[in-house]
Amino acid sequence: MNPTKIFICFTTLLFTYTLAATSPPSPITLTPTPAPAPAPDYVNLTELLSVAGPFSTFLKYLQQTKVIETLQNQANNTDEGITLFVPKDKAFTNLKKPSLSNLTADQLKQLCLFHALPHYYSLSDFKNLSDSGPVNTLAGGSYTLNFTDVSGTVKIGSGWTNTEVSSSVHSTDPVAIYQVNRVLLPEAIFGTDIPPPAPAPAPVPDIAPVADAPDADGGKGRAGKASSPSGADPVGVGRWLMMGVVVYGGFMVVL
């Protein structure tokens, strides 16, 4: 090989190595990894319902049917969350017909699941549900509820029951719990032969007491008997006149 070519190649390699060794390294740009979203706080439904209000009767049914476990799993182990409608103890006390005592174990379980929606809904979300038709509950199938938003008040209808959300017990995604004043009764259990609502009691007329008629001298007369200015009975006087007898100056004169 030509010595000149060898020299040129050697010089080129040496220059390239020197340049690489003396040049500062290119900065390495690292793309930051976004921090994972914080997990929602665990909500213990049993503890919450025990201390939040007078919900002991409903909680007893949830524990008796083991529905509380289903609700707890829906609340904390799904992306959808849960919305629960909780009747007060008084709602069960006021429920006379139909009675819950005749329900089978499966029907009681379905009744409890009927009070839960498989999704978290804030109070403002119900405005959109008003136009969406019947909403499925955790009971599934034909166990649906109807919602109407009336000036911010959430009305709930199940055929047998018409009530409204009276207060918010807990509303933080993924768990919403709302208090209702009546037990939600599904047609799938109690049928469609719904009795008409009891008529409202007729208003009591406000009748003013009848005042006694005044006497001729301005005083109040006695019922069934009027007095003359002289204290004599006018009817009795007429009878004496018809008999031709008058009293004059303390003497009785026969006419």
PDB file of N, CA and C in Angstrom, residues 37-72:
ATOM      1  N   ALA A  37     -52.418   8.474  39.740  1.00  0.00           N
ATOM      2  CA  ALA A  37     -53.489   9.163  40.468  1.00  0.00           C
ATOM      3  C   ALA A  37     -53.675   8.517  41.833  1.00  0.00           C
ATOM      4  N   PRO A  38     -53.889   9.321  42.854  1.00  0.00           N
ATOM      5  CA  PRO A  38     -54.074   8.735  44.194  1.00  0.00           C
ATOM      6  C   PRO A  38     -55.328   7.882  44.245  1.00  0.00           C
ATOM      7  N   ALA A  39     -55.223   6.766  44.899  1.00  0.00           N
ATOM      8  CA  ALA A  39     -56.372   5.872  45.031  1.00  0.00           C
ATOM      9  C   ALA A  39     -57.429   6.523  45.916  1.00  0.00           C
ATOM     10  N   PRO A  40     -58.707   6.361  45.574  1.00  0.00           N
ATOM     11  CA  PRO A  40     -59.758   6.949  46.423  1.00  0.00           C
ATOM     12  C   PRO A  40     -59.757   6.329  47.801  1.00  0.00           C
ATOM     13  N   ASP A  41     -60.170   7.102  48.753  1.00  0.00           N
ATOM     14  CA  ASP A  41     -60.217   6.609  50.123  1.00  0.00           C
ATOM     15  C   ASP A  41     -61.198   5.452  50.222  1.00  0.00           C
ATOM     16  N   TYR A  42     -60.821   4.471  51.004  1.00  0.00           N
ATOM     17  CA  TYR A  42     -61.696   3.321  51.230  1.00  0.00           C
ATOM     18  C   TYR A  42     -62.867   3.758  52.102  1.00  0.00           C
ATOM     19  N   VAL A  43     -64.064   3.417  51.665  1.00  0.00           N
ATOM     20  CA  VAL A  43     -65.271   3.781  52.405  1.00  0.00           C
ATOM     21  C   VAL A  43     -65.869   2.520  53.004  1.00  0.00           C
ATOM     22  N   ASN A  44     -65.930   2.475  54.311  1.00  0.00           N
ATOM     23  CA  ASN A  44     -66.541   1.355  55.014  1.00  0.00           C
ATOM     24  C   ASN A  44     -68.029   1.647  55.159  1.00  0.00           C
ATOM     25  N   LEU A  45     -68.844   0.995  54.347  1.00  0.00           N
ATOM     26  CA  LEU A  45     -70.281   1.291  54.321  1.00  0.00           C
ATOM     27  C   LEU A  45     -70.956   0.939  55.637  1.00  0.00           C
ATOM     28  N   THR A  46     -70.550  -0.160  56.251  1.00  0.00           N
ATOM     29  CA  THR A  46     -71.159  -0.559  57.526  1.00  0.00           C
ATOM     30  C   THR A  46     -70.918   0.487  58.594  1.00  0.00           C
ATOM     31  N   GLU A  47     -69.691   0.940  58.676  1.00  0.00           N
ATOM     32  CA  GLU A  47     -69.361   1.960  59.679  1.00  0.00           C
ATOM     33  C   GLU A  47     -70.067   3.279  59.385  1.00  0.00           C
ATOM     34  N   LEU A  48     -70.124   3.642  58.107  1.00  0.00           N
ATOM     35  CA  LEU A  48     -70.745   4.909  57.732  1.00  0.00           C
ATOM     36  C   LEU A  48     -72.242   4.909  58.047  1.00  0.00           C
ATOM     37  N   LEU A  49     -72.935   3.828  57.705  1.00  0.00           N
ATOM     38  CA  LEU A  49     -74.372   3.762  57.948  1.00  0.00           C
ATOM     39  C   LEU A  49     -74.684   3.631  59.443  1.00  0.00           C
ATOM     40  N   SER A  50     -73.731   3.141  60.212  1.00  0.00           N
ATOM     41  CA  SER A  50     -73.957   2.975  61.652  1.00  0.00           C
ATOM     42  C   SER A  50     -73.949   4.310  62.377  1.00  0.00           C
ATOM     43  N   VAL A  51     -73.165   5.257  61.873  1.00  0.00           N
ATOM     44  CA  VAL A  51     -73.003   6.523  62.590  1.00  0.00           C
ATOM     45  C   VAL A  51     -73.633   7.716  61.881  1.00  0.00           C
ATOM     46  N   ALA A  52     -74.015   7.550  60.607  1.00  0.00           N
ATOM     47  CA  ALA A  52     -74.464   8.710  59.833  1.00  0.00           C
ATOM     48  C   ALA A  52     -75.907   9.091  60.093  1.00  0.00           C
ATOM     49  N   GLY A  53     -76.730   8.176  60.547  1.00  0.00           N
ATOM     50  CA  GLY A  53     -78.137   8.533  60.719  1.00  0.00           C
ATOM     51  C   GLY A  53     -78.936   7.369  61.254  1.00  0.00           C
ATOM     52  N   PRO A  54     -80.254   7.528  61.327  1.00  0.00           N
ATOM     53  CA  PRO A  54     -81.121   6.448  61.820  1.00  0.00           C
ATOM     54  C   PRO A  54     -81.388   5.412  60.725  1.00  0.00           C
ATOM     55  N   PHE A  55     -80.351   4.616  60.407  1.00  0.00           N
ATOM     56  CA  PHE A  55     -80.454   3.648  59.312  1.00  0.00           C
ATOM     57  C   PHE A  55     -80.263   2.213  59.799  1.00  0.00           C
ATOM     58  N   SER A  56     -80.519   1.956  61.078  1.00  0.00           N
ATOM     59  CA  SER A  56     -80.224   0.640  61.635  1.00  0.00           C
ATOM     60  C   SER A  56     -81.072  -0.464  61.015  1.00  0.00           C
ATOM     61  N   THR A  57     -82.322  -0.182  60.681  1.00  0.00           N
ATOM     62  CA  THR A  57     -83.191  -1.209  60.098  1.00  0.00           C
ATOM     63  C   THR A  57     -82.691  -1.619  58.723  1.00  0.00           C
ATOM     64  N   PHE A  58     -82.379  -0.644  57.889  1.00  0.00           N
ATOM     65  CA  PHE A  58     -81.882  -0.952  56.545  1.00  0.00           C
ATOM     66  C   PHE A  58     -80.536  -1.670  56.625  1.00  0.00           C
ATOM     67  N   LEU A  59     -79.665  -1.247  57.512  1.00  0.00           N
ATOM     68  CA  LEU A  59     -78.366  -1.898  57.670  1.00  0.00           C
ATOM     69  C   LEU A  59     -78.548  -3.338  58.131  1.00  0.00           C
ATOM     70  N   LYS A  60     -79.536  -3.584  58.981  1.00  0.00           N
ATOM     71  CA  LYS A  60     -79.809  -4.952  59.435  1.00  0.00           C
ATOM     72  C   LYS A  60     -80.184  -5.845  58.254  1.00  0.00           C
ATOM     73  N   TYR A  61     -81.022  -5.330  57.349  1.00  0.00           N
ATOM     74  CA  TYR A  61     -81.401  -6.114  56.166  1.00  0.00           C
ATOM     75  C   TYR A  61     -80.199  -6.335  55.247  1.00  0.00           C
ATOM     76  N   LEU A  62     -79.339  -5.324  55.099  1.00  0.00           N
ATOM     77  CA  LEU A  62     -78.151  -5.475  54.252  1.00  0.00           C
ATOM     78  C   LEU A  62     -77.224  -6.562  54.791  1.00  0.00           C
ATOM     79  N   GLN A  63     -77.071  -6.608  56.099  1.00  0.00           N
ATOM     80  CA  GLN A  63     -76.196  -7.611  56.699  1.00  0.00           C
ATOM     81  C   GLN A  63     -76.855  -8.989  56.695  1.00  0.00           C
ATOM     82  N   GLN A  64     -78.155  -9.024  56.914  1.00  0.00           N
ATOM     83  CA  GLN A  64     -78.881 -10.293  56.943  1.00  0.00           C
ATOM     84  C   GLN A  64     -78.835 -10.987  55.590  1.00  0.00           C
ATOM     85  N   THR A  65     -78.945 -10.232  54.512  1.00  0.00           N
ATOM     86  CA  THR A  65     -78.937 -10.790  53.156  1.00  0.00           C
ATOM     87  C   THR A  65     -77.541 -10.850  52.547  1.00  0.00           C
ATOM     88  N   LYS A  66     -76.538 -10.327  53.268  1.00  0.00           N
ATOM     89  CA  LYS A  66     -75.149 -10.252  52.780  1.00  0.00           C
ATOM     90  C   LYS A  66     -75.011  -9.318  51.570  1.00  0.00           C
ATOM     91  N   VAL A  67     -76.016  -8.500  51.342  1.00  0.00           N
ATOM     92  CA  VAL A  67     -75.933  -7.517  50.260  1.00  0.00           C
ATOM     93  C   VAL A  67     -74.865  -6.473  50.573  1.00  0.00           C
ATOM     94  N   ILE A  68     -74.579  -6.263  51.848  1.00  0.00           N
ATOM     95  CA  ILE A  68     -73.564  -5.278  52.224  1.00  0.00           C
ATOM     96  C   ILE A  68     -72.221  -5.620  51.594  1.00  0.00           C
ATOM     97  N   GLU A  69     -71.929  -6.914  51.421  1.00  0.00           N
ATOM     98  CA  GLU A  69     -70.671  -7.318  50.793  1.00  0.00           C
ATOM     99  C   GLU A  69     -70.664  -6.947  49.308  1.00  0.00           C
ATOM    100  N   THR A  70     -71.800  -7.119  48.647  1.00  0.00           N
ATOM    101  CA  THR A  70     -71.903  -6.743  47.232  1.00  0.00           C
ATOM    102  C   THR A  70     -71.732  -5.242  47.061  1.00  0.00           C
ATOM    103  N   LEU A  71     -72.370  -4.476  47.928  1.00  0.00           N
ATOM    104  CA  LEU A  71     -72.266  -3.019  47.854  1.00  0.00           C
ATOM    105  C   LEU A  71     -70.839  -2.558  48.140  1.00  0.00           C
ATOM    106  N   GLN A  72     -70.208  -3.196  49.122  1.00  0.00           N
ATOM    107  CA  GLN A  72     -68.835  -2.816  49.480  1.00  0.00           C
ATOM    108  C   GLN A  72     -67.875  -3.086  48.321  1.00  0.00           C
TER     109      GLN A  72
END
